Tab-separated table of C-alpha atoms in Angstrom:
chain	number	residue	atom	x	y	z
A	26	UNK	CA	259.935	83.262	25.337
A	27	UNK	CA	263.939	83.205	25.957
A	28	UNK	CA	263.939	86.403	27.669
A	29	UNK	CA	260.920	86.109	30.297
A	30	UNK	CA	262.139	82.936	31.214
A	31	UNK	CA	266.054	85.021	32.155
A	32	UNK	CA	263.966	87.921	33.543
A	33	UNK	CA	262.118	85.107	35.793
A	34	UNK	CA	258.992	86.320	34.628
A	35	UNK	CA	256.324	83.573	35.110
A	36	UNK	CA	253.355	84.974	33.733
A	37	UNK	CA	252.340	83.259	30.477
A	38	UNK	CA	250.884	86.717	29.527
A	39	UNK	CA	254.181	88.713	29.233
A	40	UNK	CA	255.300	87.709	26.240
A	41	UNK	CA	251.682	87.859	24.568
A	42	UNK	CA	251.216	91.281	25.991
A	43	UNK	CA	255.002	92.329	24.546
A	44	UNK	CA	253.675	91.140	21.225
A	45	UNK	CA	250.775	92.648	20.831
A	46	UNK	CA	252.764	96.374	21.884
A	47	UNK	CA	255.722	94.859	19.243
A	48	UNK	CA	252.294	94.775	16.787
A	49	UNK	CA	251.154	97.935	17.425
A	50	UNK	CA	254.235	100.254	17.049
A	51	UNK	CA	255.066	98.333	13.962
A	52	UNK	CA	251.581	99.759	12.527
A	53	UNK	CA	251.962	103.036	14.150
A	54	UNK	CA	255.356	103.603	12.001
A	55	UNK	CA	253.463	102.078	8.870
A	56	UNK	CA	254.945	99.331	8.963
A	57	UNK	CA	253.260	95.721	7.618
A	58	UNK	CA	255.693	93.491	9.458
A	59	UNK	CA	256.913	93.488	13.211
A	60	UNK	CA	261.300	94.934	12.894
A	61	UNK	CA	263.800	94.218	15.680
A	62	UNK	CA	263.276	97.438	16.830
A	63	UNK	CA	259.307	97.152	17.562
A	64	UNK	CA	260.403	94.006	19.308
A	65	UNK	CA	262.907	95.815	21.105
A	66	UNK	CA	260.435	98.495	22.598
A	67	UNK	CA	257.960	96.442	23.434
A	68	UNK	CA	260.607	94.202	25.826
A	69	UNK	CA	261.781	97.975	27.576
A	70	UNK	CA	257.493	98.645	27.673
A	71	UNK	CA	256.744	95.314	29.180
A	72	UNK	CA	259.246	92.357	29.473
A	73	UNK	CA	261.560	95.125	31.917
A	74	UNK	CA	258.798	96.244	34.433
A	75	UNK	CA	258.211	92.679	35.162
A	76	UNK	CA	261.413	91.492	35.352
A	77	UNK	CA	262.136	89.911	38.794
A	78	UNK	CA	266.016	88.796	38.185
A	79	UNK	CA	268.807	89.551	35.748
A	80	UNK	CA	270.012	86.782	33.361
A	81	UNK	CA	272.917	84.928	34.250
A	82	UNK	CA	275.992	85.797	32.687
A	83	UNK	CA	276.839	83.680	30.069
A	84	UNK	CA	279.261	80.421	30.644
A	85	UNK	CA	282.549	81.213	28.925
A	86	UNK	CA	282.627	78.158	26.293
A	87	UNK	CA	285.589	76.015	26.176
A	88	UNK	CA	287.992	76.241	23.736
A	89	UNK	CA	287.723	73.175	21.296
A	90	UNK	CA	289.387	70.459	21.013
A	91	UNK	CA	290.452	70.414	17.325
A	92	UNK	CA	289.679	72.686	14.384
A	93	UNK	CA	286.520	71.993	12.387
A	94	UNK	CA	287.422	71.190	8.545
A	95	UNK	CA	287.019	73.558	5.991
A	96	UNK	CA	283.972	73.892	4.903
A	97	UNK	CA	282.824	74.012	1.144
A	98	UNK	CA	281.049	77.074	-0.610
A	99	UNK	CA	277.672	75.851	-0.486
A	100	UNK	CA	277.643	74.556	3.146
A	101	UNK	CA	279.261	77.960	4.305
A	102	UNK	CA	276.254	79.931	2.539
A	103	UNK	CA	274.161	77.572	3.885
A	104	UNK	CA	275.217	78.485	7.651
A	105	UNK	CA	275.307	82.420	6.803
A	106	UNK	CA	271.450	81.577	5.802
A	107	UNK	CA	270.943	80.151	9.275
A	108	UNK	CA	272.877	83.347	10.993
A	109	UNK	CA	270.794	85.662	9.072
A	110	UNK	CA	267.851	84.252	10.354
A	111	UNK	CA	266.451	86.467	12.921
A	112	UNK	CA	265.116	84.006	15.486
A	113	UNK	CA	268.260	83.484	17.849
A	114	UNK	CA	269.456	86.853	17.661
A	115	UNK	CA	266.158	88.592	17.873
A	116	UNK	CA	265.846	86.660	21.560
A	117	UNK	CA	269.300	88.062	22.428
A	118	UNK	CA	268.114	91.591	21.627
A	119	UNK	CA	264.706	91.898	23.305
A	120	UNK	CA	266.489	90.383	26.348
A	121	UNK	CA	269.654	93.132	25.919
A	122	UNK	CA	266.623	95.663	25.477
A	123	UNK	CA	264.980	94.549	28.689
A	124	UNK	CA	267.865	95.027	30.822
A	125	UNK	CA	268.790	98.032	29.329
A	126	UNK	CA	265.979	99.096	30.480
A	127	UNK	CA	266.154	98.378	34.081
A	128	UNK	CA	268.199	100.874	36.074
A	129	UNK	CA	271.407	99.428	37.836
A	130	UNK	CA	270.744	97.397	41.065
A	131	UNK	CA	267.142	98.103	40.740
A	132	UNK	CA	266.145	94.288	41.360
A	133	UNK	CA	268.301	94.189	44.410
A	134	UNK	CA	267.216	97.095	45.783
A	135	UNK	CA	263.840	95.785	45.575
A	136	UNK	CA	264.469	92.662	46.914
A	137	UNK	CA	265.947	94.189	50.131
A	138	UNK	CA	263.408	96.064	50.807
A	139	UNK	CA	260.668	93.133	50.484
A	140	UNK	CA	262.971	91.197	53.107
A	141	UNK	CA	262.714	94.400	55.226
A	142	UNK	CA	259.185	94.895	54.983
A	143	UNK	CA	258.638	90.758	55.539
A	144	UNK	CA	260.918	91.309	58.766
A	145	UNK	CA	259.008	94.643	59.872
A	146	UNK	CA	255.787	92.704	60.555
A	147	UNK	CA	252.224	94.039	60.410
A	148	UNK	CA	250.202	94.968	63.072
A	149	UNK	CA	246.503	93.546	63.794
A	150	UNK	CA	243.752	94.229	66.244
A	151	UNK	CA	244.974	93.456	68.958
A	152	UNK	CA	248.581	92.495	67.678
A	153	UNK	CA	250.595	92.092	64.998
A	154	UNK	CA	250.439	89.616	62.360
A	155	UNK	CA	253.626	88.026	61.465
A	156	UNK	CA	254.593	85.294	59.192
A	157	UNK	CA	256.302	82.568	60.076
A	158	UNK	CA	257.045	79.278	59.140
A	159	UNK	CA	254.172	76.777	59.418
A	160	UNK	CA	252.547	77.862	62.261
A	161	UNK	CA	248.841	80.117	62.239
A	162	UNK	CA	246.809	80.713	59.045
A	163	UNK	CA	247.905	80.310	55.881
A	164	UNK	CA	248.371	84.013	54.262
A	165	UNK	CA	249.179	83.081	50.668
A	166	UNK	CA	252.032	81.804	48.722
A	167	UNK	CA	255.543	83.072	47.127
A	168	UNK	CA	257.976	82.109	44.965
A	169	UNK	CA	261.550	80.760	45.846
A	170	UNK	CA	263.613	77.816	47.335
A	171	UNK	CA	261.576	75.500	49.381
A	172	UNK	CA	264.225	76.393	52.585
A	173	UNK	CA	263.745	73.743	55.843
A	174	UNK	CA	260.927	74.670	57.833
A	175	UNK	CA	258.695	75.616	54.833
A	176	UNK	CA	255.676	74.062	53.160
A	177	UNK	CA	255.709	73.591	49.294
A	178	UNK	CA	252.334	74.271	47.880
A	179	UNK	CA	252.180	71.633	45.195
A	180	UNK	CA	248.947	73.399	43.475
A	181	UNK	CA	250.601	76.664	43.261
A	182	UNK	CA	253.944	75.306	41.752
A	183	UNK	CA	252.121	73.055	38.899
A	184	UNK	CA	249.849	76.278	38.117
A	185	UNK	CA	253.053	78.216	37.764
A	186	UNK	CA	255.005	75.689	35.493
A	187	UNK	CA	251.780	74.331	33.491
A	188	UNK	CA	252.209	77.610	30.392
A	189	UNK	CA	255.795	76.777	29.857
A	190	UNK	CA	255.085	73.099	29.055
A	191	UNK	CA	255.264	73.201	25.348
A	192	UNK	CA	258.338	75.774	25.492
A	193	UNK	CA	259.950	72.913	27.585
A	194	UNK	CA	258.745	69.807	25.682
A	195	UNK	CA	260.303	71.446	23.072
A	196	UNK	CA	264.096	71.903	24.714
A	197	UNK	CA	264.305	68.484	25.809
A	198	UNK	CA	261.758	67.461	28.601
A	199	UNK	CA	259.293	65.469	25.668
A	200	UNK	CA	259.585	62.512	28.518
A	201	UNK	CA	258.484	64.106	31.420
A	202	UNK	CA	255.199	64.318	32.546
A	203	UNK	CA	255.285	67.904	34.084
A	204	UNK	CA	258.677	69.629	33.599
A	205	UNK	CA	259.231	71.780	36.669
A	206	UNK	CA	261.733	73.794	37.376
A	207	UNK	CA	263.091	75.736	40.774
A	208	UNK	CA	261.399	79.127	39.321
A	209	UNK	CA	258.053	77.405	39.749
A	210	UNK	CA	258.259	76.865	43.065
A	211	UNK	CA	255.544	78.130	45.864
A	212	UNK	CA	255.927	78.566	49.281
A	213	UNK	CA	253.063	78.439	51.363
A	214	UNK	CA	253.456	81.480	53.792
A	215	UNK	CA	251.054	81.496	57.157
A	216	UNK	CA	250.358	84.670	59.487
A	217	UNK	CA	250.505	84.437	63.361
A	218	UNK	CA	249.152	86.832	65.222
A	219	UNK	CA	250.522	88.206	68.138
A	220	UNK	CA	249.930	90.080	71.073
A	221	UNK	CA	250.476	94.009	72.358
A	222	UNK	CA	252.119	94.472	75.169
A	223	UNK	CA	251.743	98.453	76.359
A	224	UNK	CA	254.823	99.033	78.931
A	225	UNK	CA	253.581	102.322	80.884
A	226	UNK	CA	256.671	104.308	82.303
A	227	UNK	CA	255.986	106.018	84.847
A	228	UNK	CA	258.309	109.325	86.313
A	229	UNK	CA	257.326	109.144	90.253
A	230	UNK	CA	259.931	111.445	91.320
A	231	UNK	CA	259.449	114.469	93.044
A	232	UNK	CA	260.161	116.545	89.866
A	233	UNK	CA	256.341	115.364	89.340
A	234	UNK	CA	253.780	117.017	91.457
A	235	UNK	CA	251.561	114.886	93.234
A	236	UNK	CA	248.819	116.722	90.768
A	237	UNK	CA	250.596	115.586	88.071
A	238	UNK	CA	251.086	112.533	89.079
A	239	UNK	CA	247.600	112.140	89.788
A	240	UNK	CA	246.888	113.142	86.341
A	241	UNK	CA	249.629	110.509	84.756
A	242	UNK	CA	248.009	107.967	86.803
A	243	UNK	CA	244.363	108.933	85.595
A	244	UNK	CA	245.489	108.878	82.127
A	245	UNK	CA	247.544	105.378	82.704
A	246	UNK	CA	244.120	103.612	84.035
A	247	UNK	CA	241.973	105.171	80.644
A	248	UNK	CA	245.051	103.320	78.675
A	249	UNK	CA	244.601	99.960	80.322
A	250	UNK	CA	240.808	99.765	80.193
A	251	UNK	CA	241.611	100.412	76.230
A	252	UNK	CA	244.211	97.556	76.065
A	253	UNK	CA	241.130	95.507	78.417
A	254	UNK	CA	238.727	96.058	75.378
A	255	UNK	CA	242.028	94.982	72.886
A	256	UNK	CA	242.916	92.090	75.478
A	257	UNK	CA	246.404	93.759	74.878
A	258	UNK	CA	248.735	92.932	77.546
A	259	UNK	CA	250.271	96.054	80.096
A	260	UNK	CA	252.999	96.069	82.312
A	261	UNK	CA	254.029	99.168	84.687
A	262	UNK	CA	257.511	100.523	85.458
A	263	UNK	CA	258.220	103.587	87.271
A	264	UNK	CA	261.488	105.236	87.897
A	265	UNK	CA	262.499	107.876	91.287
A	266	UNK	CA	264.987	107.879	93.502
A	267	UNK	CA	268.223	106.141	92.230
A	268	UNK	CA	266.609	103.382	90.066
A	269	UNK	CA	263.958	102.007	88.280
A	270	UNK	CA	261.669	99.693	89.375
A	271	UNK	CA	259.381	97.389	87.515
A	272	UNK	CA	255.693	97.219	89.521
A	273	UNK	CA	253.733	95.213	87.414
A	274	UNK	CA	255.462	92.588	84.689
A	275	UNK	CA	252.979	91.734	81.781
A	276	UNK	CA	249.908	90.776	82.813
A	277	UNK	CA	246.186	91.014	81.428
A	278	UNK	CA	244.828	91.655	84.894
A	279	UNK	CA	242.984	95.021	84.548
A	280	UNK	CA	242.572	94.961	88.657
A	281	UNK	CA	246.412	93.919	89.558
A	282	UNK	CA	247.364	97.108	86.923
A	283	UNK	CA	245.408	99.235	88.761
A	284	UNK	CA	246.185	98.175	91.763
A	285	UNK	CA	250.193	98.751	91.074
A	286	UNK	CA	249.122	102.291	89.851
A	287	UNK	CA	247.736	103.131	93.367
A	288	UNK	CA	250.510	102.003	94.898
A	289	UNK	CA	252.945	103.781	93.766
A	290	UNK	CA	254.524	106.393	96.032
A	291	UNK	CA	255.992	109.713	94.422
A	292	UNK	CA	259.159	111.975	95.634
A	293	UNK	CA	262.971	111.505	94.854
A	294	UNK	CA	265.099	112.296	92.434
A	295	UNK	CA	264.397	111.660	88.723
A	296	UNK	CA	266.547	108.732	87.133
A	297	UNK	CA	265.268	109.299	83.738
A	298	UNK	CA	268.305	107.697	82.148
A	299	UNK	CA	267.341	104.387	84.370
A	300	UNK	CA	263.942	104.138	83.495
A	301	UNK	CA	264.860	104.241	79.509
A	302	UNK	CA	267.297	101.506	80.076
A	303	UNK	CA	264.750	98.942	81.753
A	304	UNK	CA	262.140	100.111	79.358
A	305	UNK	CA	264.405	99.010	76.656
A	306	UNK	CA	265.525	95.646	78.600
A	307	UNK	CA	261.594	95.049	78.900
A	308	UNK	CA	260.589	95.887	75.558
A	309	UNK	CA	263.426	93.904	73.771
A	310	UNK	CA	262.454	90.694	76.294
A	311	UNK	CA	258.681	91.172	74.973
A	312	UNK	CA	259.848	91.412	71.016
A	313	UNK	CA	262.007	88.110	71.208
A	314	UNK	CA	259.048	86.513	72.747
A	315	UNK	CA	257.057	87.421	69.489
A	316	UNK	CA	254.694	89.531	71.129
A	317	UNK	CA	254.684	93.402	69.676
A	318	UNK	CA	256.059	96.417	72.319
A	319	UNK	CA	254.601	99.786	72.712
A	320	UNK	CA	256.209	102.286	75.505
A	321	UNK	CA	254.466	104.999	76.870
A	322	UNK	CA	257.149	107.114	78.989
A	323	UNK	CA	255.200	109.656	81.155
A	324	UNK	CA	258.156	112.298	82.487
A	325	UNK	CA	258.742	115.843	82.331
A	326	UNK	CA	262.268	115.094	80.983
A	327	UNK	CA	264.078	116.855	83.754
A	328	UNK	CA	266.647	114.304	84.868
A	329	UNK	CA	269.012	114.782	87.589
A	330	UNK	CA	270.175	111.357	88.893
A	331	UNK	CA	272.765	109.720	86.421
A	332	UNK	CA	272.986	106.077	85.726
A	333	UNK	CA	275.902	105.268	88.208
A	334	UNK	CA	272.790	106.986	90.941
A	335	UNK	CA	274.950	110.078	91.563
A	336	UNK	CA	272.940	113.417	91.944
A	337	UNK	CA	274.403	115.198	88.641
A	338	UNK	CA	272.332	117.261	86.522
A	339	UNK	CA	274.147	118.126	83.733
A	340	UNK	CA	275.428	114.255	83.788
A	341	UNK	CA	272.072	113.083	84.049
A	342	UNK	CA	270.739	114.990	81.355
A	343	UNK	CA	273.501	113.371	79.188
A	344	UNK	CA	272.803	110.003	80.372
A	345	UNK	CA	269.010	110.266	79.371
A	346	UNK	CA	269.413	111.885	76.065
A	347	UNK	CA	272.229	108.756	75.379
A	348	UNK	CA	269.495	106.259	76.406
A	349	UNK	CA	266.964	107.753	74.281
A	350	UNK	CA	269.228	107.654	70.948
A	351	UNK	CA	269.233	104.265	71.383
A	352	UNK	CA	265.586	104.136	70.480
A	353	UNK	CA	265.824	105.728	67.218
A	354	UNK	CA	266.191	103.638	64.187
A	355	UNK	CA	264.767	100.717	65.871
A	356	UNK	CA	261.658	98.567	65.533
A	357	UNK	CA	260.457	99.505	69.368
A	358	UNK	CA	257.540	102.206	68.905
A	359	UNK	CA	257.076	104.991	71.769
A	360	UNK	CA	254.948	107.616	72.915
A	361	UNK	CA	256.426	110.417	75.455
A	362	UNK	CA	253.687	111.989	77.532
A	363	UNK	CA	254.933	115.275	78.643
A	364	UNK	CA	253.716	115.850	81.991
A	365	UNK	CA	254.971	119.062	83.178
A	366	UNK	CA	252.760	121.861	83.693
A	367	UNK	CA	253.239	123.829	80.775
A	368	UNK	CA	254.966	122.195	77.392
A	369	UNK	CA	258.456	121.043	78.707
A	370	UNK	CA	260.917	121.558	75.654
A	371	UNK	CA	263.049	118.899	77.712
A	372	UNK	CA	260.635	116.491	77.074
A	373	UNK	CA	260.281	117.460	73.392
A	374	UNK	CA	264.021	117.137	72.269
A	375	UNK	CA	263.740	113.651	74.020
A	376	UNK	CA	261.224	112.689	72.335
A	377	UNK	CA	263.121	113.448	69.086
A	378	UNK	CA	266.019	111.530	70.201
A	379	UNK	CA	263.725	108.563	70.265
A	380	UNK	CA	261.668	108.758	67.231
A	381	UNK	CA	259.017	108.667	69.327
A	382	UNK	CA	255.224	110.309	69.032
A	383	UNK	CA	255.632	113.925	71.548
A	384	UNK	CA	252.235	114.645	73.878
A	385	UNK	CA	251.951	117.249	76.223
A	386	UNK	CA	249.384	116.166	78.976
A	387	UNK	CA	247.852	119.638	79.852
A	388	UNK	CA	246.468	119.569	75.874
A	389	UNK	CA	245.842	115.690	75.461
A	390	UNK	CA	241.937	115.016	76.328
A	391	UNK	CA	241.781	111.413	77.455
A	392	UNK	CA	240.262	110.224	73.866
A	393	UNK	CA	243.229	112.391	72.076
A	394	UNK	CA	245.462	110.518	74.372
A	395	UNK	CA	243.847	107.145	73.345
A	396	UNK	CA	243.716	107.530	70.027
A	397	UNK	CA	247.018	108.615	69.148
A	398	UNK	CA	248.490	105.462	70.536
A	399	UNK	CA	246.809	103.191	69.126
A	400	UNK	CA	247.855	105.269	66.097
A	401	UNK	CA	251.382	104.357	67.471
A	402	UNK	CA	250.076	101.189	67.935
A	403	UNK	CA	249.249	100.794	64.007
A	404	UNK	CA	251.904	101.768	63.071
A	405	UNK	CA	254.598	100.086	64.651
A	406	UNK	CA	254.836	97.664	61.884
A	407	UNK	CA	256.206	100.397	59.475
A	408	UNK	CA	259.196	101.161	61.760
């Protein structure tokens, strides 16, 4: 079939499925024989939905070189006999039909958003899987240019071309063997699987009660004996006084986490503004190493140290809220853990400004804290 092979359907089944429909709304209008318009409605029912390209435009044809003789009576009813057959034509209208049917930039809309989704990888266990090149398990095939780096799956391809053999015998490849063509070819794609590294950010200042911060701390350590069980990776940064300050880099050392946590002295102002920045500097610096970031900022959103260090409130306040818009749109996924004693509506609008999941500590339970992020977790690959 002409038109699957424009539409760059592969499936041998297309075209018998489009004539069987073609078949049936012939009888259904009592008719005996299939028209051009049965065949037209079965290529918008069928042929379109599975189209996965447009046909080429045609090549304009070049003008030729000298005027054919005149042709005598017979041989010129002869050709009108040859137009009027409804083979060529027919081919031109189910394909017309087909793409008719398919709304404008449909197909490379679709194809967009497959490259998106391919680049927004998915998340595993205790990581995300991730395709790459030809490293980790293999995860299946796909169709396209064998590009460097990539595997060609020879089974897949000669599977793919094998039902358009006598279609292709037939235009001109009677010599060859196997005729295969660069619409037949399959990639092998493999999955890697990669770590999660939880970045807990920590607001020390004084603006957090030592209660508080008692509490943040107790919630941190439930966290890390989670990402223990996930053998996730953690690292700890914590922000007061004019800066932030990273305690603990990654590590999968449940006792060196801890030990940070225990450490870590409270009182100062609240740099909030600083502590999103090196979160971000840390979280990017874990994504290009291929492993998968998730922040958990634990603040009460009250910031009154700007990023140049300077005691300014209202400044500060900017600062943070500019940090935090960074965050939105991106692939990094966050949880803010308000930690104020009441529900801080500080915290809240921050958390808007980063896309990020909003928790007030006095109503998150340990296992409600727990569970919704590795709910963030899961779904980081959809961001």
């Amino acid at each position: 079939c002409t038109a699957c092979v424009a539409l760059g359907i592969a499936s041998s089944r297309a075209p018998w499925f489009a004539l069987q429909v073609a078949r049936i709304a012939a009888a259904l209008a009592g008719r005996d024989a299939v028209m051009h318009e049965d065949a037209e409605f079965a290529a918008r029912l069928v042929l379109a939905p599975r189209a996965t390209q447009l046909p080429a435009p045609p090549e304009a044809e070049p003008p030729p070189e000298e005027p054919p003789p005149p042709d005598d009576p017979q041989d010129r009813e002869d050709e009108q006999d040859e137009l009027a057959t409804p083979d060529a034509p027919l081919d031109e209208q189910v394909l017309a039909a087909a793409q008719a049917a398919i709304p404008a930039g449909l197909l490379a809309r679709l194809k967009m958003e497959q490259r998106a989704s391919g680049a927004s990888r998915s998340l595993g266990r205790s990581g995300q899987a991730r395709l790459a090149g030809r490293l980790g398990r293999p995860a299946g095939v796909r169709s396209g240019p064998v590009q460097r780096g990539a595997r060609l799956n020879l089974i897949e391809t000669l599977r793919a071309a094998a039902p358009w053999q006598p279609l292709r015998r037939r235009e001109g490849h009677a010599g060859d063997a196997v005729a295969v063509r660069p619409e037949d070819f399959r990639v092998t794609r493999f999955k890697q699987k990669s770590r999660t590294t939880t970045i807990f950010v920590i607001d020390a200042s004084g603006s957090a009660a030592l209660h508080r911060l008692a509490e943040a701390k107790g919630a941190v350590e439930l966290l890390l004996a989670d990402c223990y069980v996930r053998r996730d990776q953690v690292a700890v940064l914590a922000f007061r006084g004019a800066g932030a300050e990273l305690l603990l880099p990654p590590t999968r050392s449940l006792v060196r986490a801890k030990r940070s946590l225990a450490a870590l002295p409270g009182g100062g102002g609240t740099p909030l503004a600083a502590g999103l920045d090196a979160a971000w500097t840390l979280a990017e610096g874990v994504a290009r190493r291929g492993d998968t970031p998730l922040v958990v900022l634990l603040t009460d959103g009250r910031a009154n140290i700007g990023r140049d260090g300077q005691p300014d409130r209202a400044r500060a306040e900017q600062d943070a809220l500019k940090a935090a818009t960074r965050w939105r749109g991106s692939a990094l996924a966050a949880v803010v853990v308000d930690t104020s004693a009441r529900p801080e509506p500080r915290a809240r609008t921050l958390a808007q400004r980063m896309d990020a999941l909003y928790l007030p500590l006095p109503h998150a339970r340990a296992d409600m804290l727990n569970q919704a992020v590795q709910a963030v977790a899961r779904g980081a690959a959809g961001r």
